[in-house]
Amino acid sequence: GIYDMSGNVEEWCSDCYGLYTSSEKINPFANSGSARVSRGGSWSSNAAYSRVACRDFYSPTVTVNCLGFRIARTVP
């Protein structure tokens, strides 16, 4: 359920980090840049960052114990 989406680890996303503009209303996919997006909080986050909407970024080469990924695919 939705309760499994936060609190364990931040989720590593496939898009590169970029600033949102006021014209964008959905999550844009950015495929150029030097940092990758992470979403949500983790077991080490304080209450302000323990939200699904929390957005951060990391270098693609970073290794931290509070960052993971979720395997997902589009239903055919």
Coordinates of C-alpha atoms in Angstrom, one line a residue, residues 8-14 37 39 66-72:
N8 CA 12.6 3.0 4.5
V9 CA 15.1 4.6 2.1
E10 CA 15.0 7.6 -0.3
E11 CA 14.1 6.4 -3.8
W12 CA 16.7 6.9 -6.5
C13 CA 14.9 8.1 -9.7
S14 CA 15.9 7.7 -13.3
V37 CA 16.9 12.9 -8.4
R39 CA 12.4 11.2 -3.7
C66 CA 19.7 5.7 3.1
L67 CA 19.3 5.6 -0.7
G68 CA 17.7 2.7 -2.6
F69 CA 15.5 2.2 -5.7
R70 CA 12.1 0.7 -6.6
I71 CA 11.8 -1.5 -9.6
A72 CA 8.8 -0.5 -11.7

